[in-house]
Coordinates of C-alpha atoms in Angstrom, one line a residue:
Chain A
M1 CA 125.2 119.0 59.6
G2 CA 125.3 122.8 59.4
A3 CA 121.6 123.1 58.7
Y4 CA 120.8 120.8 61.6
L5 CA 122.9 122.8 64.0
L6 CA 121.5 126.0 62.7
K7 CA 117.9 124.7 63.3
R8 CA 118.8 123.7 66.8
F9 CA 120.4 127.1 67.4
L10 CA 117.3 129.0 66.3
N11 CA 115.0 126.8 68.4
Y12 CA 117.3 127.4 71.4
A13 CA 117.2 131.2 70.8
I14 CA 113.4 131.2 70.8
L15 CA 113.3 129.1 74.0
L16 CA 115.7 131.6 75.6
V17 CA 113.6 134.6 74.7
V18 CA 110.4 133.0 76.0
A19 CA 112.2 131.8 79.2
T20 CA 113.6 135.3 79.8
N21 CA 110.2 136.9 79.5
L22 CA 108.6 134.3 81.8
S23 CA 111.3 135.1 84.4
W24 CA 110.6 138.8 84.1
L25 CA 106.9 138.2 84.6
L26 CA 107.6 136.1 87.6
A27 CA 110.2 138.4 89.1
V28 CA 107.9 141.5 88.7
T29 CA 105.0 139.8 90.3
Q30 CA 107.0 138.1 93.2
L31 CA 109.5 140.7 94.1
N32 CA 108.7 143.9 95.8
P33 CA 111.4 146.6 95.5
R34 CA 109.1 149.2 97.1
S35 CA 109.5 147.3 100.4
L36 CA 113.2 148.2 100.5
Y37 CA 112.4 151.9 100.7
E38 CA 109.4 151.6 103.0
I39 CA 111.4 149.9 105.8
S40 CA 113.9 152.7 105.9
N41 CA 114.2 154.8 109.0
P42 CA 113.6 157.7 109.0
P43 CA 110.8 157.1 106.6
I44 CA 111.2 158.4 103.0
D45 CA 108.6 160.6 101.5
P46 CA 106.2 158.3 99.4
I47 CA 106.4 160.6 96.4
S48 CA 110.2 160.4 96.3
I49 CA 110.0 156.6 96.7
E50 CA 107.6 156.6 93.7
N51 CA 110.0 158.8 91.7
N52 CA 112.9 156.7 92.6
L53 CA 111.1 153.5 91.5
R54 CA 109.7 155.0 88.3
S55 CA 113.2 156.2 87.2
R56 CA 114.4 152.6 87.4
N57 CA 111.2 151.2 85.8
L58 CA 110.4 149.3 89.0
S59 CA 107.2 151.0 90.2
D60 CA 104.3 148.6 90.6
Q61 CA 101.9 151.5 89.9
V62 CA 102.9 151.7 86.2
P63 CA 100.9 149.3 84.1
L64 CA 102.6 145.9 83.5
S65 CA 102.5 146.2 79.7
E66 CA 104.3 149.6 79.9
R67 CA 107.0 148.3 82.2
W68 CA 107.5 145.3 79.9
F69 CA 107.8 147.6 76.9
T70 CA 110.4 149.8 78.7
W71 CA 112.3 146.8 79.9
S72 CA 112.4 144.8 76.7
S73 CA 113.1 147.8 74.4
S74 CA 116.1 149.0 76.4
I75 CA 117.6 145.5 76.1
I76 CA 116.9 145.3 72.4
L77 CA 118.0 148.8 71.6
D78 CA 120.8 149.5 74.0
W79 CA 121.6 146.0 75.5
N80 CA 120.8 147.6 78.8
W81 CA 119.4 145.1 81.3
G82 CA 118.1 147.7 83.7
Q83 CA 119.1 149.0 87.1
S84 CA 118.9 147.5 90.6
P85 CA 116.6 149.1 93.2
R86 CA 119.5 150.8 94.9
G87 CA 121.0 152.1 91.6
G88 CA 123.8 150.4 89.8
N89 CA 123.7 148.9 86.3
V90 CA 122.8 145.2 86.3
G91 CA 124.8 144.6 83.1
E92 CA 128.1 146.1 84.4
E93 CA 127.7 144.1 87.6
I94 CA 127.3 140.8 85.7
D95 CA 130.2 141.6 83.3
R96 CA 132.5 141.8 86.3
R97 CA 131.0 138.8 88.2
I98 CA 131.1 136.4 85.3
W99 CA 134.9 136.4 85.4
V100 CA 135.0 135.8 89.1
S101 CA 132.9 132.7 88.5
V102 CA 135.0 131.6 85.6
R103 CA 138.1 131.8 87.8
L104 CA 136.4 129.9 90.6
I105 CA 135.0 127.1 88.5
T106 CA 137.6 126.4 85.8
L107 CA 140.2 124.6 87.7
G108 CA 137.8 122.6 89.9
S109 CA 135.6 121.4 87.1
L110 CA 138.5 120.4 84.9
L111 CA 140.1 118.5 87.8
G112 CA 136.8 116.9 88.8
A113 CA 136.1 115.7 85.3
G114 CA 139.6 114.5 84.7
L115 CA 139.8 112.6 88.0
G116 CA 136.3 111.2 87.4
V117 CA 137.3 109.9 84.0
L118 CA 140.4 108.3 85.5
I119 CA 138.5 106.7 88.4
G120 CA 135.6 105.6 86.1
T121 CA 138.0 103.9 83.7
W122 CA 139.9 102.3 86.4
S123 CA 136.7 101.0 88.0
A124 CA 135.2 99.7 84.8
R125 CA 138.3 97.7 84.1
R126 CA 138.1 96.0 87.5
Q127 CA 134.3 95.7 87.6
Y128 CA 133.1 94.2 90.9
G129 CA 136.6 94.1 92.2
L130 CA 137.5 95.6 95.6
S131 CA 138.7 98.9 94.2
D132 CA 135.6 99.2 91.9
R133 CA 133.2 98.6 94.8
T134 CA 135.1 101.1 97.0
F135 CA 135.1 103.8 94.3
T136 CA 131.4 103.1 93.5
F137 CA 130.5 103.6 97.1
L138 CA 132.6 106.7 97.5
A139 CA 131.0 108.2 94.4
L140 CA 127.6 107.4 95.8
L141 CA 128.6 109.0 99.0
G142 CA 129.9 112.1 97.2
L143 CA 126.6 112.5 95.4
S144 CA 124.6 112.1 98.6
I145 CA 126.2 114.9 100.6
P146 CA 124.8 118.3 99.9
S147 CA 127.6 120.4 98.4
F148 CA 127.4 123.1 101.1
V149 CA 128.0 120.4 103.7
I150 CA 131.2 119.3 101.9
A151 CA 132.4 122.9 101.6
N152 CA 131.6 123.7 105.2
L153 CA 133.4 120.6 106.5
L154 CA 136.4 121.4 104.4
Q155 CA 136.5 124.9 105.9
V156 CA 136.4 123.6 109.5
A157 CA 139.1 121.0 108.7
A158 CA 141.2 123.8 107.1
T159 CA 140.8 126.0 110.1
H160 CA 141.9 123.2 112.4
I161 CA 145.0 122.5 110.3
N162 CA 145.8 126.2 110.2
D163 CA 145.5 126.4 114.0
I164 CA 147.6 123.3 114.6
T165 CA 150.4 124.3 112.3
G166 CA 150.2 127.9 113.3
T167 CA 150.2 129.0 109.6
R168 CA 147.8 130.6 107.2
F169 CA 148.3 128.0 104.5
F170 CA 144.5 127.6 103.8
E171 CA 142.8 130.8 102.9
F172 CA 139.1 130.9 102.6
V173 CA 137.9 134.4 102.4
G174 CA 137.6 136.0 99.0
E175 CA 139.9 135.7 95.9
T176 CA 142.9 137.5 97.2
G177 CA 144.5 138.5 100.5
A178 CA 147.7 140.0 101.9
H179 CA 150.7 138.7 100.0
G180 CA 154.4 139.5 99.6
T181 CA 155.9 141.6 96.9
W182 CA 158.2 139.0 95.4
L183 CA 157.6 137.7 91.9
G184 CA 154.7 135.2 91.8
A185 CA 153.5 136.0 95.3
Q186 CA 150.3 137.3 93.9
W187 CA 149.7 134.1 92.0
L188 CA 150.5 131.9 95.0
D189 CA 148.1 133.9 97.0
R190 CA 145.3 133.4 94.4
L191 CA 146.0 129.7 94.3
Q192 CA 145.8 129.5 98.1
H193 CA 142.4 131.1 98.0
L194 CA 141.3 128.8 95.3
L195 CA 142.5 125.6 97.0
L196 CA 139.5 124.9 99.2
P197 CA 136.7 125.6 96.7
T198 CA 138.7 123.7 94.1
I199 CA 138.9 120.7 96.3
A200 CA 135.2 120.8 97.0
L201 CA 134.4 121.1 93.3
T202 CA 136.8 118.3 92.4
I203 CA 135.2 116.0 94.9
L204 CA 131.7 116.7 93.5
G205 CA 132.9 116.5 89.9
A206 CA 134.9 113.3 90.4
A207 CA 131.8 111.6 92.1
F208 CA 129.5 112.6 89.2
F209 CA 131.9 111.9 86.3
S210 CA 133.3 108.6 87.6
R211 CA 129.8 107.1 87.6
I212 CA 129.1 108.2 84.1
Q213 CA 132.5 107.2 82.8
R214 CA 132.2 103.8 84.5
N215 CA 128.9 103.1 82.8
V216 CA 129.9 104.2 79.4
M217 CA 133.2 102.4 79.7
L218 CA 131.5 99.1 80.6
D219 CA 129.4 99.4 77.5
S220 CA 132.3 100.1 75.2
L221 CA 134.5 97.4 76.9
H222 CA 132.1 94.8 75.6
A223 CA 131.6 96.3 72.2
G224 CA 132.5 94.5 69.0
F225 CA 135.2 96.9 67.9
V226 CA 137.2 96.2 71.1
R227 CA 137.0 92.4 70.4
T228 CA 138.1 93.1 66.8
A229 CA 141.1 95.1 68.1
R230 CA 142.1 92.2 70.4
A231 CA 141.6 89.8 67.4
K232 CA 144.0 91.9 65.4
G233 CA 146.6 91.2 68.1
L234 CA 146.5 94.2 70.4
T235 CA 147.0 93.6 74.1
R236 CA 144.0 94.3 76.4
S237 CA 145.6 97.6 77.5
Q238 CA 146.2 98.7 74.0
A239 CA 142.7 97.8 72.9
I240 CA 141.2 99.6 75.8
N241 CA 143.3 102.7 75.6
R242 CA 143.2 103.1 71.8
H243 CA 139.6 102.1 71.2
A244 CA 137.3 101.6 74.2
L245 CA 138.6 104.6 76.1
R246 CA 138.3 107.0 73.1
V247 CA 134.8 106.0 72.3
S248 CA 133.7 106.3 75.9
L249 CA 135.0 109.8 76.1
I250 CA 132.4 111.0 73.7
P251 CA 129.3 110.8 75.9
T252 CA 131.3 111.8 79.0
S253 CA 132.4 115.0 77.2
T254 CA 128.9 115.9 76.3
Y255 CA 127.9 115.6 80.0
F256 CA 130.9 117.8 80.7
A257 CA 129.6 120.4 78.3
F258 CA 126.3 120.4 80.0
S259 CA 127.7 120.5 83.5
I260 CA 129.9 123.5 82.8
A261 CA 126.8 125.4 82.0
T262 CA 124.9 124.6 85.1
L263 CA 128.0 125.1 87.3
F264 CA 127.8 128.9 86.9
V265 CA 124.7 129.0 89.1
G266 CA 125.3 125.7 90.9
A267 CA 128.6 127.1 92.4
A268 CA 126.6 129.5 94.4
F269 CA 127.4 127.6 97.6
M270 CA 131.1 127.7 97.0
E271 CA 130.9 131.4 96.2
I272 CA 128.9 132.3 99.3
I273 CA 130.9 130.0 101.7
F274 CA 134.3 131.1 100.3
S275 CA 133.2 134.8 99.7
F276 CA 133.8 134.8 95.9
H277 CA 131.6 137.6 94.5
G278 CA 130.5 135.7 91.4
M279 CA 127.2 134.9 89.6
G280 CA 125.8 132.4 92.0
E281 CA 126.1 134.8 94.9
Y282 CA 124.6 137.5 92.7
A283 CA 121.6 135.3 91.9
V284 CA 120.9 134.7 95.6
Q285 CA 121.5 138.4 96.5
T286 CA 119.2 139.8 93.8
I287 CA 116.3 137.6 95.0
Q288 CA 116.9 138.5 98.6
G289 CA 117.3 142.1 97.7
H290 CA 114.1 142.5 95.5
D291 CA 116.3 143.3 92.5
V292 CA 113.9 142.5 89.7
H293 CA 116.3 143.4 86.8
G294 CA 119.2 141.7 88.4
A295 CA 117.3 138.5 89.0
V296 CA 115.9 138.4 85.4
A297 CA 119.4 139.1 83.9
T298 CA 120.8 136.2 86.1
A299 CA 118.0 133.9 85.0
A300 CA 118.7 134.9 81.4
F301 CA 122.4 134.2 81.9
G302 CA 121.6 130.8 83.4
G303 CA 119.3 130.0 80.5
L304 CA 122.1 131.1 78.1
C305 CA 124.5 128.8 79.9
V306 CA 122.2 125.8 79.6
L307 CA 121.6 126.4 75.9
T308 CA 125.3 126.9 75.2
G309 CA 126.0 123.6 77.0
A310 CA 123.3 121.9 75.0
L311 CA 124.6 123.3 71.7
L312 CA 128.1 122.4 72.7
A313 CA 127.0 118.9 73.5
D314 CA 125.3 118.6 70.1
F315 CA 128.4 119.9 68.4
M316 CA 130.7 117.6 70.3
V317 CA 128.8 114.5 69.4
A318 CA 128.8 115.6 65.7
W319 CA 132.5 116.4 65.8
L320 CA 133.9 113.6 68.0
D321 CA 131.9 110.6 66.9
P322 CA 133.0 109.3 63.5
R323 CA 129.7 107.3 63.3
V324 CA 127.6 110.5 63.6
R325 CA 130.0 112.5 61.4
S326 CA 129.8 110.1 58.5
A327 CA 126.0 109.7 58.9
S328 CA 125.5 113.4 59.0
T329 CA 123.5 113.3 55.7
S330 CA 120.9 111.1 57.2
H331 CA 121.0 112.6 60.7
S332 CA 117.8 114.4 61.6
G333 CA 117.8 114.5 65.4
Chain B
M1 CA 100.2 79.9 85.5
V2 CA 100.8 81.0 89.1
E3 CA 104.3 79.6 88.9
T4 CA 105.3 81.6 85.9
Q5 CA 103.9 84.8 87.4
T6 CA 105.7 84.5 90.7
K7 CA 109.0 83.6 89.2
P8 CA 110.1 86.9 87.7
K9 CA 109.3 88.6 91.0
R10 CA 111.3 86.1 93.0
L11 CA 114.2 86.6 90.6
L12 CA 113.9 90.3 91.0
L13 CA 114.0 89.9 94.8
A14 CA 117.0 87.6 94.7
R15 CA 118.9 90.0 92.5
F16 CA 118.0 92.9 94.8
L17 CA 119.1 91.0 97.9
R18 CA 122.4 90.1 96.3
N19 CA 123.3 93.8 96.4
K20 CA 124.4 94.3 100.0
T21 CA 124.6 98.1 99.8
A22 CA 121.0 98.3 98.6
V23 CA 119.8 96.0 101.3
V24 CA 121.6 97.9 104.1
G25 CA 120.2 101.1 102.5
L26 CA 116.6 99.7 102.6
I27 CA 117.0 98.8 106.3
I28 CA 118.2 102.3 107.1
I29 CA 115.4 103.9 105.2
V30 CA 112.7 101.7 107.0
T31 CA 114.4 102.6 110.3
L32 CA 114.4 106.3 109.6
I33 CA 110.8 106.2 108.5
V34 CA 109.8 104.4 111.7
I35 CA 111.8 106.9 113.8
A36 CA 110.1 109.8 111.9
L37 CA 106.6 108.3 112.5
I38 CA 107.0 107.6 116.2
G39 CA 109.2 110.8 116.6
P40 CA 106.8 112.7 118.9
W41 CA 107.0 109.8 121.4
L42 CA 110.8 109.5 121.3
S43 CA 111.4 112.9 122.8
P44 CA 110.0 114.6 126.0
F45 CA 110.0 117.9 124.1
A46 CA 107.9 118.9 121.1
Y47 CA 109.9 120.5 118.2
N48 CA 108.4 124.0 119.0
D49 CA 108.8 123.7 122.8
V50 CA 111.2 126.3 124.3
D51 CA 113.4 125.4 127.2
R52 CA 114.0 128.7 129.0
Q53 CA 116.8 127.0 131.1
A54 CA 118.8 126.0 128.1
Y55 CA 119.7 128.4 125.3
L56 CA 122.4 127.1 122.8
K57 CA 123.5 124.3 125.2
P58 CA 125.7 121.5 124.0
P59 CA 124.4 117.9 124.1
S60 CA 123.4 116.8 127.7
W61 CA 121.3 114.1 129.3
Q62 CA 118.3 116.2 129.1
H63 CA 118.9 117.4 125.5
P64 CA 120.8 114.6 123.8
M65 CA 121.6 116.7 120.7
G66 CA 121.8 120.1 122.5
T67 CA 119.5 123.1 122.0
T68 CA 119.3 126.0 119.6
Q69 CA 119.7 129.7 120.1
S70 CA 115.9 129.9 120.9
G71 CA 116.0 127.0 123.4
R72 CA 114.4 124.4 121.1
D73 CA 115.5 120.8 121.5
M74 CA 117.7 119.7 118.6
W75 CA 116.7 116.0 118.8
A76 CA 113.0 116.9 118.6
L77 CA 113.7 119.4 115.8
T78 CA 115.7 116.8 113.9
L79 CA 112.9 114.2 114.2
H80 CA 110.4 116.8 113.0
G81 CA 112.7 117.9 110.2
L82 CA 113.3 114.3 109.1
R83 CA 109.5 113.8 108.9
K84 CA 109.0 116.9 106.8
S85 CA 111.9 116.1 104.5
L86 CA 110.6 112.6 104.0
V87 CA 107.1 113.9 103.2
I88 CA 108.5 116.5 100.8
G89 CA 110.7 113.9 99.1
L90 CA 107.9 111.3 98.7
V91 CA 105.2 113.6 97.5
V92 CA 107.4 115.4 95.0
A93 CA 108.7 112.0 93.7
I94 CA 105.3 110.5 93.3
L95 CA 103.8 113.6 91.7
S96 CA 106.7 114.3 89.3
T97 CA 107.1 110.7 88.2
S98 CA 103.3 110.5 87.6
I99 CA 103.4 113.7 85.5
A100 CA 106.5 112.3 83.6
A101 CA 104.7 109.0 83.0
I102 CA 101.5 110.6 81.7
V103 CA 103.1 113.4 79.6
G104 CA 105.8 111.1 78.2
A105 CA 103.5 108.2 77.3
F106 CA 100.7 110.3 75.8
A107 CA 103.2 112.4 73.8
A108 CA 104.8 109.3 72.3
Y109 CA 101.5 107.4 71.8
Y110 CA 99.6 110.2 70.1
G111 CA 102.5 111.9 68.4
G112 CA 101.6 114.9 66.2
W113 CA 101.1 118.4 67.6
F114 CA 100.7 117.2 71.1
E115 CA 104.1 115.5 71.1
R116 CA 105.8 118.6 69.6
F117 CA 104.0 120.8 72.1
S118 CA 105.0 118.6 75.1
L119 CA 108.6 118.4 74.0
W120 CA 108.7 122.2 73.6
I121 CA 107.4 122.7 77.1
I122 CA 109.9 120.3 78.4
D123 CA 112.7 122.2 76.7
L124 CA 111.4 125.4 78.0
L125 CA 111.3 124.2 81.5
L126 CA 114.8 122.8 81.2
V127 CA 116.1 126.2 79.9
I128 CA 114.6 128.2 82.8
P129 CA 117.1 128.1 85.7
S130 CA 114.6 126.3 88.0
F131 CA 116.6 127.0 91.1
L132 CA 116.3 130.7 90.7
L133 CA 112.6 130.7 89.9
I134 CA 111.7 128.4 92.8
A135 CA 113.8 130.7 95.0
L136 CA 111.9 133.7 93.6
V137 CA 108.5 132.4 94.4
A138 CA 109.5 130.8 97.7
S139 CA 111.2 134.0 99.0
N140 CA 107.9 135.8 98.3
S141 CA 105.8 133.4 100.2
A142 CA 108.4 133.3 103.0
G143 CA 108.0 137.1 103.4
S144 CA 104.3 137.1 103.4
A145 CA 102.1 136.4 106.4
S146 CA 100.7 133.3 104.9
G147 CA 104.1 131.5 105.3
G148 CA 104.5 128.7 107.7
A149 CA 101.8 126.1 107.3
S150 CA 101.0 126.6 103.6
S151 CA 104.6 127.4 102.4
W152 CA 105.8 123.8 102.2
W153 CA 103.0 122.8 100.0
L154 CA 104.0 125.6 97.6
L155 CA 107.6 124.3 97.8
V156 CA 106.4 120.8 96.9
L157 CA 104.4 122.1 93.9
L158 CA 107.4 124.1 92.7
L159 CA 109.8 121.2 93.1
T160 CA 107.3 119.0 91.1
L161 CA 106.9 121.6 88.4
F162 CA 110.6 121.7 87.7
G163 CA 111.3 118.0 88.4
W164 CA 109.5 115.9 85.8
M165 CA 111.0 116.9 82.5
L166 CA 114.1 114.6 82.2
S167 CA 112.1 111.5 83.2
A168 CA 109.3 112.5 80.8
R169 CA 111.9 112.4 78.0
V170 CA 113.0 108.9 79.0
V171 CA 109.4 107.7 79.3
R172 CA 108.6 109.1 75.8
S173 CA 111.6 107.3 74.2
L174 CA 110.7 104.0 75.9
T175 CA 107.0 104.4 74.9
L176 CA 108.1 104.8 71.3
S177 CA 109.7 101.4 71.4
V178 CA 107.0 99.7 73.4
K179 CA 104.4 101.1 71.0
Q180 CA 106.0 99.0 68.2
N181 CA 104.9 95.7 69.9
E182 CA 102.3 93.5 68.4
Y183 CA 100.2 93.4 71.5
I184 CA 99.6 97.1 71.3
T185 CA 98.4 96.8 67.7
A186 CA 96.2 93.9 68.8
A187 CA 94.7 96.0 71.7
R188 CA 94.1 98.8 69.2
Y189 CA 92.3 96.5 66.8
M190 CA 90.2 95.1 69.6
G191 CA 88.8 98.7 70.0
L192 CA 90.6 99.7 73.2
S193 CA 90.8 103.5 73.5
G194 CA 94.2 105.3 73.6
P195 CA 94.2 106.2 77.3
K196 CA 93.2 102.6 78.2
I197 CA 96.1 101.2 76.1
I198 CA 98.5 103.5 77.8
V199 CA 97.3 102.7 81.3
R200 CA 96.9 99.0 80.9
H201 CA 99.6 98.0 78.4
I202 CA 102.3 100.7 78.0
L203 CA 102.8 102.0 81.6
P204 CA 103.0 98.5 83.2
N205 CA 105.7 97.7 80.6
I206 CA 107.8 100.6 81.7
A207 CA 107.0 100.2 85.4
S208 CA 110.6 99.3 86.2
L209 CA 111.9 102.6 84.9
L210 CA 109.1 104.5 86.8
I211 CA 109.9 102.8 90.1
I212 CA 113.6 103.5 89.8
D213 CA 112.9 107.1 88.7
A214 CA 110.5 107.7 91.6
T215 CA 113.1 106.4 94.0
L216 CA 115.9 108.7 92.7
N217 CA 113.4 111.6 92.6
V218 CA 112.9 111.2 96.4
S219 CA 116.6 111.9 97.0
G220 CA 116.7 114.6 94.4
A221 CA 113.7 116.4 95.9
I222 CA 115.2 116.2 99.4
L223 CA 118.5 117.5 98.2
A224 CA 116.9 120.3 96.3
E225 CA 114.9 121.4 99.3
T226 CA 118.1 121.3 101.3
S227 CA 119.9 123.5 98.9
L228 CA 117.0 126.0 98.8
A229 CA 116.8 126.0 102.6
Y230 CA 120.5 126.9 102.8
F231 CA 119.7 130.3 101.3
G232 CA 116.6 130.6 103.4
F233 CA 114.2 129.7 100.5
G234 CA 113.1 126.4 102.0
V235 CA 110.6 125.4 104.7
Q236 CA 110.0 128.4 106.9
P237 CA 110.1 128.7 110.7
P238 CA 108.5 127.8 113.0
D239 CA 108.1 124.7 110.8
T240 CA 111.4 123.0 109.9
S241 CA 113.0 120.4 107.6
L242 CA 116.4 118.8 107.7
G243 CA 117.5 121.4 105.1
T244 CA 116.4 124.3 107.2
L245 CA 118.2 122.9 110.2
L246 CA 121.3 122.3 108.2
G247 CA 121.2 125.8 106.7
D248 CA 121.0 127.3 110.2
G249 CA 123.6 125.0 111.6
A250 CA 126.1 125.5 108.8
R251 CA 126.4 129.2 109.6
Q252 CA 127.5 128.5 113.2
L253 CA 129.4 125.3 112.5
S254 CA 132.7 126.1 114.1
S255 CA 131.2 127.5 117.3
F256 CA 128.2 125.3 117.8
P257 CA 128.8 122.0 115.9
W258 CA 125.9 120.2 117.5
L259 CA 123.4 122.3 115.5
F260 CA 124.9 120.8 112.3
A261 CA 126.2 117.3 113.2
G262 CA 122.9 115.6 113.8
P263 CA 120.9 116.8 110.8
A264 CA 123.9 116.4 108.5
T265 CA 124.4 112.8 109.6
I266 CA 120.8 112.0 109.2
I267 CA 120.4 113.6 105.8
V268 CA 123.5 111.9 104.4
L269 CA 122.4 108.6 105.7
L270 CA 118.9 109.1 104.2
I271 CA 120.1 110.3 100.7
L272 CA 122.8 107.7 100.6
S273 CA 120.4 104.9 101.4
V274 CA 117.8 106.1 98.9
N275 CA 120.4 106.3 96.2
A276 CA 121.7 102.9 97.1
V277 CA 118.3 101.4 96.9
G278 CA 117.7 103.1 93.5
D279 CA 120.9 101.6 92.2
G280 CA 120.0 98.2 93.6
L281 CA 116.5 98.4 92.0
R282 CA 118.1 99.3 88.7
D283 CA 120.5 96.4 88.8
A284 CA 117.7 94.0 89.8
F285 CA 115.4 95.2 87.0
D286 CA 118.0 95.4 84.3
P287 CA 121.1 93.4 85.1
G288 CA 122.3 93.9 81.5
S289 CA 123.1 97.5 82.0
K290 CA 125.8 97.5 84.7
A291 CA 124.7 101.0 85.2
S292 CA 124.8 102.9 88.4
G293 CA 124.5 106.5 87.3
K294 CA 121.4 108.3 86.1
G295 CA 123.4 111.1 84.4

C-alpha cells in the first residue's frame, strides 16, 4: 500500500509542477501588467515604468526564458513566489488569505456534507416515497441554481428580516464588525458574520451530497452483506445503521475529500458577496489586476488542493474499506 | 426483425414518460428553445436598441421586464441571452462529449503508450484550476478590441477544452469492458480496422452514456459560463448571455430587482429542466442503477 501511495504522490507532484509552469506561461502571455502603469494620470515616465516592471520580473521586454528562469529559481531557492505589479509579496498575501478561506469554508462544508448524508440516507430508505421525491427534487433544484444567485437571494432576505425586526442580527460584510466587550462577544460577532455564507454553503453541499449518498446507499441496501445481517437476526434499522450506512460512507467521504479541495477556489462567490478576503477573491482580483505572479501562485495553490484531495481520497479508500485494506497486496490501481 | 428492433426503443420511451419530472422538464426545454428561436418577433425592441425615454425603468406595459441603465429592454435582452446561453451550452456539450468519446474509446481500444499519454493529459487538465485559466484567457480577450463577436467562440473553445476529461475517463472504462465482447473479436478477425470497430461497434454500445453525458454537459456549460460572467469573464457587451445579465443584475439586486428576476427565473428553469431530463434519460437507459447523481 505504501509503495502504491508513494507512486501516486510522485505522479501528482510531477503533474503539479507541469501545471504550474503552464499556468505561468499562460499568465505571462495573457496578462499585461504594463497597462496598469500606462493608464495612470499624470502619465509616468516610460523608463521608470520599465524599471518598476523589471525590478518585479514583470517586464515583457525581457526574454521569456530569462523571466522564467528568474521566476522558477526564486521559488526553488527562496520559496519566493514573486511580487504583484503594485508591490507586495504574493506569498505573504496568500499565507494570510488561506486562513480566511479556511474559516469561511470549514463550518459550511461540514454542515453541508453532514446534512447531505442524513437526507441521502433518509431518502434511500424511503425510495420513491413522498419524502424521497421531495428531497430528490429539492436537491436537483439546489444544483440547478447558480451559487451566487443563492447567496444574493439570502442576502436580500436577510436585509428584509433586519429591516422588519429593526435589528442587525444578520451581518453580511466581512469577517468581523462592531461588537461588545463582554466575554464571548467577539465569537458571537464572528458567528453572525459567518451565518449567511454558511447557510449558502450548507444548501449547496447538502444538495450535492444527498444525491451521492442516496445512490451509494441504494446500492449497499441491496447488497448481500445487509441480507446476511438480517438473516442473523438484526432488525432492518440495525442492519442498515451498522452495515449499509457504514459501507456507504466510504465513497461519500472520498467525494468529500475532493470537494474540500475545490471549495477553496469555488467559494469565490461567497467571498466576494460577503466580503471575505480569502483565496477565491484573490484569484479573481489577481486576474483583473494583471497580477501575473499572484495568478500563478493561486493556480498552483488550486492545483495543490486538487491533488491533496485526490491523494486524501486514495488514502481514505485504502484506510476505510476493509476490502481494499486486505487486498492491498494485489492492489495496483 | 422490425418488431425486435422497435421494442427496446418503445420500452425506453415508456420508461422516460413514466418520470413526470423529466417529461415536464422536456416540455419546458422545448418551450424555451422555441421562445429563443422566435425571440426577435416576440419583442418590439431589439436587444441592442436603446429607449432614450426609459433608463432603469421598472416593468411597464411597454417594457414588460423593465429597462437597464443604458435604456435597453430587459425582455429583449433576456431572449437574446437565452439564445446565446443555449447555443453555448449545446455547442460545448456536443464538442466535449465527442472529444471524450473519441479520446476515451481510442485510449482504451489501443492501449499502450497512447492510453498512458491520454490519461496523463486528462490528469493534467484536471489538476489545472480550469476556472482560473479560462478567466485568464477570457479576461485578455475581453480587454482587447477584438472582443464582442469573436469572444464567445473563444469561451466555447475554453469551456470545451476543460470540460471533457471526466467523461473521457468513464468512456475509457466502459470501452475496456465492451472490448471484451466476442463480437469485437469477430469484427477484428474479419479484418475491420480499429477506427471502424470503434465507430461501428464500440461507440453505439455506449451511446446511452454519451447521450446522458451530453445532456448533463449542456447544463454544466451554461452554469460555467454563468459563473464566469458573474466576474465579468463571460460573454462581453454589447453581446449578452443569461450569465452576463445575471452578473450585472446581481450587483443591483436590492435596488433594481427586475434586472435580476427575469434572467434568474429563466436560467433556473432551464438548468433544472436539463438536469431533470438527464436524470430521466439515465433512469430510462439503466433502470438498474437507481442513480440520480453524476458525482
